[in-house]
Amino acid sequence: MKKISDDNTLDLPLNGNGRERVQPVNVEDEMKTSYINYSMSVIVSRALPDVRDGLKPVHRRILYGMMELGLGAGRPYKKCARIVGDVMGKYHPHGDAAIYDTLVRMVQNFSLRYPLVDGQGNFGSVDGDGAAAMRYTEARMNRISEEMLGDIDKETVDFVPNYDETLKVPSVLPSRLPNLLVNGSDGIAVGMATRIPPHNLREVLSAAIAMIDDPAITVEGLMQHVTAPDFPTGGIIFGRQGFSEAYRTGRGRITVRAKANIEEPAKAGGRTKIVISEIPYQVNKTRLIESIVQQINDKKIEGVADIRDESDRDGMRLVLEMKRDAVPDVALSQLFKHTPMQETFGVIMLALVKGAPKILDLRQMIEYYLDHRHEVVYRRAQFELKQARERMHILEGLQIAVDNIDEVIEIIRKASSTEVAAAELRTAFALSEVQAKAILDMRLARLTGLERQKLSDEIRELKVRIAGLQELVASREKRMLVVRNELLELREKYGDERRTEVVDDTGEVQLEDLIATEEMVVTISHGGYIKRFPVSGFRKQGRGGRGSQGASTREEDWIEHLFVASTHDYILFFTDKGRCYWLKVYQIPQLGRGTRGKALVNLIERSAEENVRAFVTVKEFREDRYVLMCTKNGTVKKTQLSDFSNPRSSGIIALNIAENDELLNAALTDGSNEVIIGTSEGKAVRFGESEVRPMGRTATGVRGVMLKAGASAVGMIVAHERSSILNVTENGYGKRSAAEDFRLTKRGAQGVLALKTTLKTGPMVVIKEVAENDDLIIVTSNGVVIRQSVANIREMGRVTQGVRLIKLDSGDRVSAVAKVVKDEDEEVEAGEESGNGEG
């Protein structure tokens, strides 16, 4: 064991001879101290910009190194490898890759709003392409960078030793350009980060001038000049709240969208296009395209047929060609929602103020910048005053020599050496050492009359200049006027127009806002394929017509359900297992009449064992409305509509179905109607809805109709006064009967004859409430569709078999019947064989 001395030091052997004394250190304290030192080094020396020039040390050293190499604007380019090597060797003791990456970003016009370096060669692209190796590229400073370095040789800023204390490097640049706001900054330090968006130079300079004119100006006053961030890649800023909050507090979230336009086809038969001309700041175009393709493959974006990148050196042009039946506004909204075409820029206006990190608002950032410029002007004035006084001192000595030239020549001629001559001149004319040396160095040409006049003129001009500089040094008001004039000159020289548009709408654009209200026919096949198409796509035909092809189906599939609803309606899907699913009509793909549709299983997350049997269209979930359900075994149940207002994506229980039963129909009611349930044997029972009390979603329900063996319920309607009841059989026969022909009984009765069924007519498959001015849409299992007026079907007695409504091919049968109610004062309503209504 090592021995610890009485003074708490540890004796260790040193080369086997002498002793080395080591002070013990607590590991926790050492780790804490070392980590704090490291974090402060990262914060101050690497990751955060200075509020005065908006630069991190590496940017500052690159610009200073390029100035030292003589790489000003208009000068010949030099290899980036030379620049990187010079900066690394003299000022920045880090890897060449870090320096070159920084240099590359200072060249890119899509990274900086006002690039500081002029590059020649491949410096990368907005597609994410990397820059060429530094041995292939060349660079020099942009003209605007010279504004950052102007007057640096006039003691306007402090210089500090470089990493090995062999050279001096500026601690900050004079920076006539308000670079921190103009070009922004990104950086991640230890425990903190900064993300300052770029801005328009003209706007920032106008705000700075406004603060000079009114030092008490508020953030709101400055925002009259600074419209919003201005990104180099353009785009659209949605809403003012995000950047307004950032300007007031130093933190905010800005929503930035790509600029996209919808181009209609130039000629008939062409396709509509979505053309993207600008993308959000720092979005990689290649990854944006990959994201769009991925979302199209995942079916999150509908209607895009092709995507092409037609960008060239004249600008960006990303073209999305739409399918012929697609709605481009909907596709555009989906693009914003699911791809980087819409991004959120999180603002953290953090910068170093006197060496310490601080979150700043807009006023503070401009104020610190103006303080820096004021100090630069003050130090420059002091330097120039000092230079002018030194020059005046010399000129005064030369003036004395010229006025006493004969005596001066005599003294010089008799002197044995230069030192003796200087001493005798100082003694004879009370000159300083500097003046005496200037006289000795004076050329004889200065003795001519013209040169003597020039000397007098220079002294007179210098006196005026010294007086002006003295006033400048003594007056802050005059110094701020100089700053203001310089900013005006800078604005006139480099100011340009905004690239990023600002839109006041802060709310998210909803799909409903982009979709026209239109009545749609929604069909679902027996195999579970769904689609929608406009009601206006069908022409009226007379009773008994042949119909038109409305949907293609496979041989083993047929149209099983059809109903009409508005694009903005909600649809509640009820399955045979008693579960409910929620969807909007506009979410159903709009396809041509001859197409099969899209699998419903891709739109709602139902299980493979479930089949959708009933549909209810709802505009809003009102508490005074109910969902009335009926099963194949004649069970009925009533549940409050508001219980269905928040179904989960996996569905909710609507009815507790018995083992050998299945849900048949569902309809909306107000609780005071009369209900008619039809059966396959052609009977119907009519009872008051009040006999069915409201129940919870998980209840089983009560008996609605008494069925004979082998019979089943085929439909349920909610009857109204003076309405007609339409009955349709499987073989295409049907008739209308008055509702009052069905006597009112108690719930659970067998009912009365509604339609006489025979082998010719087949069993009854549909019972529906209709009116005289309704149109009917009849669909068969083979996909044949016919539209006809209800007025063409006359009312008959209950015991008749009806008339032929549609001619069927051999093996075909009626699959679905829907009605379209047209009234100039009311919205279009729809009903179908499973029942639907409006909430």
mmCIF file of N, CA and C in Angstrom, residues 410-482:
data_model
loop_
_atom_site.group_PDB
_atom_site.id
_atom_site.type_symbol
_atom_site.label_atom_id
_atom_site.label_comp_id
_atom_site.label_asym_id
_atom_site.label_seq_id
_atom_site.Cartn_x
_atom_site.Cartn_y
_atom_site.Cartn_z
ATOM 1 N N GLU A 410 21.238 73.945 -43.974
ATOM 2 C CA GLU A 410 22.519 74.240 -43.348
ATOM 3 C C GLU A 410 22.814 73.282 -42.204
ATOM 4 N N ILE A 411 21.808 73.003 -41.388
ATOM 5 C CA ILE A 411 21.999 72.082 -40.259
ATOM 6 C C ILE A 411 22.342 70.688 -40.761
ATOM 7 N N ILE A 412 21.637 70.229 -41.785
ATOM 8 C CA ILE A 412 21.865 68.878 -42.308
ATOM 9 C C ILE A 412 23.255 68.794 -42.931
ATOM 10 N N ARG A 413 23.654 69.855 -43.661
ATOM 11 C CA ARG A 413 24.941 69.818 -44.340
ATOM 12 C C ARG A 413 26.087 69.759 -43.342
ATOM 13 N N LYS A 414 25.956 70.458 -42.226
ATOM 14 C CA LYS A 414 27.050 70.504 -41.264
ATOM 15 C C LYS A 414 27.080 69.288 -40.340
ATOM 16 N N ALA A 415 25.963 68.519 -40.285
ATOM 17 C CA ALA A 415 25.890 67.369 -39.365
ATOM 18 C C ALA A 415 26.793 66.261 -39.851
ATOM 19 N N SER A 416 27.444 65.582 -38.892
ATOM 20 C CA SER A 416 28.354 64.486 -39.225
ATOM 21 C C SER A 416 27.613 63.181 -39.510
ATOM 22 N N SER A 417 26.393 63.079 -39.029
ATOM 23 C CA SER A 417 25.609 61.850 -39.257
ATOM 24 C C SER A 417 24.126 62.172 -39.214
ATOM 25 N N THR A 418 23.310 61.188 -39.622
ATOM 26 C CA THR A 418 21.845 61.371 -39.617
ATOM 27 C C THR A 418 21.339 61.602 -38.206
ATOM 28 N N GLU A 419 21.878 60.854 -37.254
ATOM 29 C CA GLU A 419 21.437 60.989 -35.884
ATOM 30 C C GLU A 419 21.746 62.385 -35.361
ATOM 31 N N VAL A 420 22.926 62.925 -35.699
ATOM 32 C CA VAL A 420 23.300 64.255 -35.253
ATOM 33 C C VAL A 420 22.381 65.292 -35.887
ATOM 34 N N ALA A 421 22.100 65.106 -37.185
ATOM 35 C CA ALA A 421 21.222 66.056 -37.886
ATOM 36 C C ALA A 421 19.840 66.068 -37.259
ATOM 37 N N ALA A 422 19.316 64.892 -36.939
ATOM 38 C CA ALA A 422 17.976 64.806 -36.332
ATOM 39 C C ALA A 422 17.962 65.497 -34.986
ATOM 40 N N ALA A 423 19.028 65.298 -34.188
ATOM 41 C CA ALA A 423 19.070 65.911 -32.873
ATOM 42 C C ALA A 423 19.141 67.419 -32.980
ATOM 43 N N GLU A 424 19.934 67.954 -33.925
ATOM 44 C CA GLU A 424 20.068 69.386 -34.067
ATOM 45 C C GLU A 424 18.759 70.003 -34.591
ATOM 46 N N LEU A 425 18.037 69.268 -35.477
ATOM 47 C CA LEU A 425 16.747 69.769 -35.969
ATOM 48 C C LEU A 425 15.734 69.859 -34.842
ATOM 49 N N ARG A 426 15.704 68.831 -33.994
ATOM 50 C CA ARG A 426 14.761 68.836 -32.873
ATOM 51 C C ARG A 426 15.050 70.023 -31.957
ATOM 52 N N THR A 427 16.342 70.307 -31.760
ATOM 53 C CA THR A 427 16.713 71.378 -30.861
ATOM 54 C C THR A 427 16.400 72.753 -31.478
ATOM 55 N N ALA A 428 16.683 72.863 -32.763
ATOM 56 C CA ALA A 428 16.534 74.158 -33.416
ATOM 57 C C ALA A 428 15.076 74.562 -33.596
ATOM 58 N N PHE A 429 14.195 73.603 -33.901
ATOM 59 C CA PHE A 429 12.793 73.930 -34.230
ATOM 60 C C PHE A 429 11.768 73.301 -33.297
ATOM 61 N N ALA A 430 12.247 72.743 -32.183
ATOM 62 C CA ALA A 430 11.352 72.101 -31.203
ATOM 63 C C ALA A 430 10.496 71.009 -31.869
ATOM 64 N N LEU A 431 11.146 70.158 -32.643
ATOM 65 C CA LEU A 431 10.465 69.068 -33.341
ATOM 66 C C LEU A 431 10.523 67.777 -32.543
ATOM 67 N N SER A 432 9.619 66.889 -32.871
ATOM 68 C CA SER A 432 9.671 65.546 -32.271
ATOM 69 C C SER A 432 10.577 64.672 -33.108
ATOM 70 N N GLU A 433 10.845 63.501 -32.593
ATOM 71 C CA GLU A 433 11.702 62.566 -33.306
ATOM 72 C C GLU A 433 11.065 62.136 -34.618
ATOM 73 N N VAL A 434 9.769 61.958 -34.597
ATOM 74 C CA VAL A 434 9.060 61.542 -35.820
ATOM 75 C C VAL A 434 9.123 62.651 -36.856
ATOM 76 N N GLN A 435 8.923 63.908 -36.430
ATOM 77 C CA GLN A 435 8.980 65.018 -37.370
ATOM 78 C C GLN A 435 10.381 65.192 -37.955
ATOM 79 N N ALA A 436 11.388 65.059 -37.097
ATOM 80 C CA ALA A 436 12.769 65.197 -37.578
ATOM 81 C C ALA A 436 13.085 64.124 -38.594
ATOM 82 N N LYS A 437 12.647 62.883 -38.366
ATOM 83 C CA LYS A 437 12.907 61.786 -39.320
ATOM 84 C C LYS A 437 12.191 62.049 -40.635
ATOM 85 N N ALA A 438 10.941 62.596 -40.557
ATOM 86 C CA ALA A 438 10.193 62.892 -41.771
ATOM 87 C C ALA A 438 10.880 63.975 -42.590
ATOM 88 N N ILE A 439 11.476 64.949 -41.911
ATOM 89 C CA ILE A 439 12.196 66.009 -42.624
ATOM 90 C C ILE A 439 13.419 65.438 -43.317
ATOM 91 N N LEU A 440 14.141 64.579 -42.610
ATOM 92 C CA LEU A 440 15.331 63.983 -43.205
ATOM 93 C C LEU A 440 14.980 63.100 -44.400
ATOM 94 N N ASP A 441 13.759 62.470 -44.372
ATOM 95 C CA ASP A 441 13.341 61.598 -45.474
ATOM 96 C C ASP A 441 12.668 62.376 -46.604
ATOM 97 N N MET A 442 12.442 63.688 -46.416
ATOM 98 C CA MET A 442 11.726 64.477 -47.400
ATOM 99 C C MET A 442 12.542 64.614 -48.676
ATOM 100 N N ARG A 443 11.849 64.488 -49.808
ATOM 101 C CA ARG A 443 12.515 64.622 -51.100
ATOM 102 C C ARG A 443 12.643 66.098 -51.464
ATOM 103 N N LEU A 444 13.597 66.400 -52.243
ATOM 104 C CA LEU A 444 13.803 67.768 -52.665
ATOM 105 C C LEU A 444 12.638 68.282 -53.511
ATOM 106 N N ALA A 445 11.919 67.347 -54.147
ATOM 107 C CA ALA A 445 10.775 67.758 -54.980
ATOM 108 C C ALA A 445 9.701 68.459 -54.163
ATOM 109 N N ARG A 446 9.659 68.197 -52.838
ATOM 110 C CA ARG A 446 8.649 68.830 -51.999
ATOM 111 C C ARG A 446 8.909 70.338 -51.853
ATOM 112 N N LEU A 447 10.070 70.799 -52.331
ATOM 113 C CA LEU A 447 10.414 72.212 -52.173
ATOM 114 C C LEU A 447 9.871 73.070 -53.317
ATOM 115 N N THR A 448 9.321 72.421 -54.339
ATOM 116 C CA THR A 448 8.759 73.204 -55.445
ATOM 117 C C THR A 448 7.505 73.918 -54.976
ATOM 118 N N GLY A 449 7.140 74.947 -55.711
ATOM 119 C CA GLY A 449 5.959 75.715 -55.330
ATOM 120 C C GLY A 449 4.690 74.873 -55.322
ATOM 121 N N LEU A 450 4.562 73.991 -56.343
ATOM 122 C CA LEU A 450 3.365 73.150 -56.415
ATOM 123 C C LEU A 450 3.277 72.217 -55.229
ATOM 124 N N GLU A 451 4.361 71.594 -54.845
ATOM 125 C CA GLU A 451 4.358 70.659 -53.732
ATOM 126 C C GLU A 451 4.097 71.396 -52.421
ATOM 127 N N ARG A 452 4.604 72.642 -52.297
ATOM 128 C CA ARG A 452 4.344 73.405 -51.090
ATOM 129 C C ARG A 452 2.859 73.719 -50.968
ATOM 130 N N GLN A 453 2.207 73.991 -52.126
ATOM 131 C CA GLN A 453 0.768 74.245 -52.107
ATOM 132 C C GLN A 453 -0.010 72.995 -51.730
ATOM 133 N N LYS A 454 0.427 71.858 -52.245
ATOM 134 C CA LYS A 454 -0.232 70.589 -51.895
ATOM 135 C C LYS A 454 -0.123 70.317 -50.410
ATOM 136 N N LEU A 455 1.030 70.655 -49.852
ATOM 137 C CA LEU A 455 1.236 70.455 -48.426
ATOM 138 C C LEU A 455 0.275 71.322 -47.619
ATOM 139 N N SER A 456 0.111 72.547 -48.046
ATOM 140 C CA SER A 456 -0.812 73.448 -47.345
ATOM 141 C C SER A 456 -2.248 72.973 -47.469
ATOM 142 N N ASP A 457 -2.611 72.506 -48.683
ATOM 143 C CA ASP A 457 -3.984 72.006 -48.890
ATOM 144 C C ASP A 457 -4.251 70.766 -48.049
ATOM 145 N N GLU A 458 -3.280 69.858 -47.968
ATOM 146 C CA GLU A 458 -3.478 68.629 -47.188
ATOM 147 C C GLU A 458 -3.628 68.952 -45.703
ATOM 148 N N ILE A 459 -2.851 69.923 -45.237
ATOM 149 C CA ILE A 459 -2.977 70.308 -43.829
ATOM 150 C C ILE A 459 -4.354 70.895 -43.557
ATOM 151 N N ARG A 460 -4.841 71.731 -44.489
ATOM 152 C CA ARG A 460 -6.153 72.344 -44.310
ATOM 153 C C ARG A 460 -7.261 71.273 -44.323
ATOM 154 N N GLU A 461 -7.201 70.335 -45.271
ATOM 155 C CA GLU A 461 -8.213 69.256 -45.348
ATOM 156 C C GLU A 461 -8.145 68.352 -44.127
ATOM 157 N N LEU A 462 -6.936 68.111 -43.657
ATOM 158 C CA LEU A 462 -6.773 67.222 -42.514
ATOM 159 C C LEU A 462 -7.333 67.855 -41.248
ATOM 160 N N LYS A 463 -7.218 69.159 -41.146
ATOM 161 C CA LYS A 463 -7.794 69.843 -39.985
ATOM 162 C C LYS A 463 -9.321 69.691 -39.975
ATOM 163 N N VAL A 464 -9.916 69.809 -41.147
ATOM 164 C CA VAL A 464 -11.380 69.631 -41.239
ATOM 165 C C VAL A 464 -11.757 68.202 -40.872
ATOM 166 N N ARG A 465 -10.972 67.240 -41.383
ATOM 167 C CA ARG A 465 -11.271 65.830 -41.096
ATOM 168 C C ARG A 465 -11.110 65.530 -39.610
ATOM 169 N N ILE A 466 -10.074 66.062 -39.004
ATOM 170 C CA ILE A 466 -9.858 65.831 -37.577
ATOM 171 C C ILE A 466 -11.007 66.417 -36.761
ATOM 172 N N ALA A 467 -11.455 67.582 -37.147
ATOM 173 C CA ALA A 467 -12.580 68.201 -36.440
ATOM 174 C C ALA A 467 -13.828 67.326 -36.558
ATOM 175 N N GLY A 468 -14.055 66.788 -37.769
ATOM 176 C CA GLY A 468 -15.214 65.920 -37.958
ATOM 177 C C GLY A 468 -15.117 64.638 -37.150
ATOM 178 N N LEU A 469 -13.926 64.056 -37.126
ATOM 179 C CA LEU A 469 -13.736 62.822 -36.363
ATOM 180 C C LEU A 469 -13.868 63.078 -34.863
ATOM 181 N N GLN A 470 -13.410 64.231 -34.416
ATOM 182 C CA GLN A 470 -13.547 64.575 -33.003
ATOM 183 C C GLN A 470 -15.023 64.700 -32.618
ATOM 184 N N GLU A 471 -15.788 65.309 -33.497
ATOM 185 C CA GLU A 471 -17.229 65.393 -33.235
ATOM 186 C C GLU A 471 -17.870 64.003 -33.233
ATOM 187 N N LEU A 472 -17.420 63.148 -34.140
ATOM 188 C CA LEU A 472 -17.970 61.793 -34.222
ATOM 189 C C LEU A 472 -17.661 61.007 -32.954
ATOM 190 N N VAL A 473 -16.446 61.129 -32.471
ATOM 191 C CA VAL A 473 -16.056 60.411 -31.257
ATOM 192 C C VAL A 473 -16.822 60.940 -30.053
ATOM 193 N N ALA A 474 -17.128 62.202 -30.068
ATOM 194 C CA ALA A 474 -17.781 62.819 -28.911
ATOM 195 C C ALA A 474 -19.301 62.658 -28.913
ATOM 196 N N SER A 475 -19.898 62.321 -30.051
ATOM 197 C CA SER A 475 -21.359 62.313 -30.149
ATOM 198 C C SER A 475 -21.874 60.937 -30.561
ATOM 199 N N ARG A 476 -22.666 60.303 -29.683
ATOM 200 C CA ARG A 476 -23.295 59.021 -30.039
ATOM 201 C C ARG A 476 -24.342 59.229 -31.139
ATOM 202 N N GLU A 477 -25.012 60.349 -31.103
ATOM 203 C CA GLU A 477 -26.035 60.619 -32.102
ATOM 204 C C GLU A 477 -25.439 60.654 -33.497
ATOM 205 N N LYS A 478 -24.266 61.281 -33.657
ATOM 206 C CA LYS A 478 -23.612 61.326 -34.962
ATOM 207 C C LYS A 478 -23.130 59.938 -35.382
ATOM 208 N N ARG A 479 -22.663 59.152 -34.405
ATOM 209 C CA ARG A 479 -22.204 57.791 -34.741
ATOM 210 C C ARG A 479 -23.373 56.933 -35.229
ATOM 211 N N MET A 480 -24.527 57.053 -34.575
ATOM 212 C CA MET A 480 -25.691 56.278 -34.993
ATOM 213 C C MET A 480 -26.179 56.738 -36.371
ATOM 214 N N LEU A 481 -25.972 58.039 -36.691
ATOM 215 C CA LEU A 481 -26.335 58.519 -38.020
ATOM 216 C C LEU A 481 -25.442 57.871 -39.077
ATOM 217 N N VAL A 482 -24.149 57.696 -38.735
ATOM 218 C CA VAL A 482 -23.242 56.995 -39.653
ATOM 219 C C VAL A 482 -23.687 55.556 -39.854
#
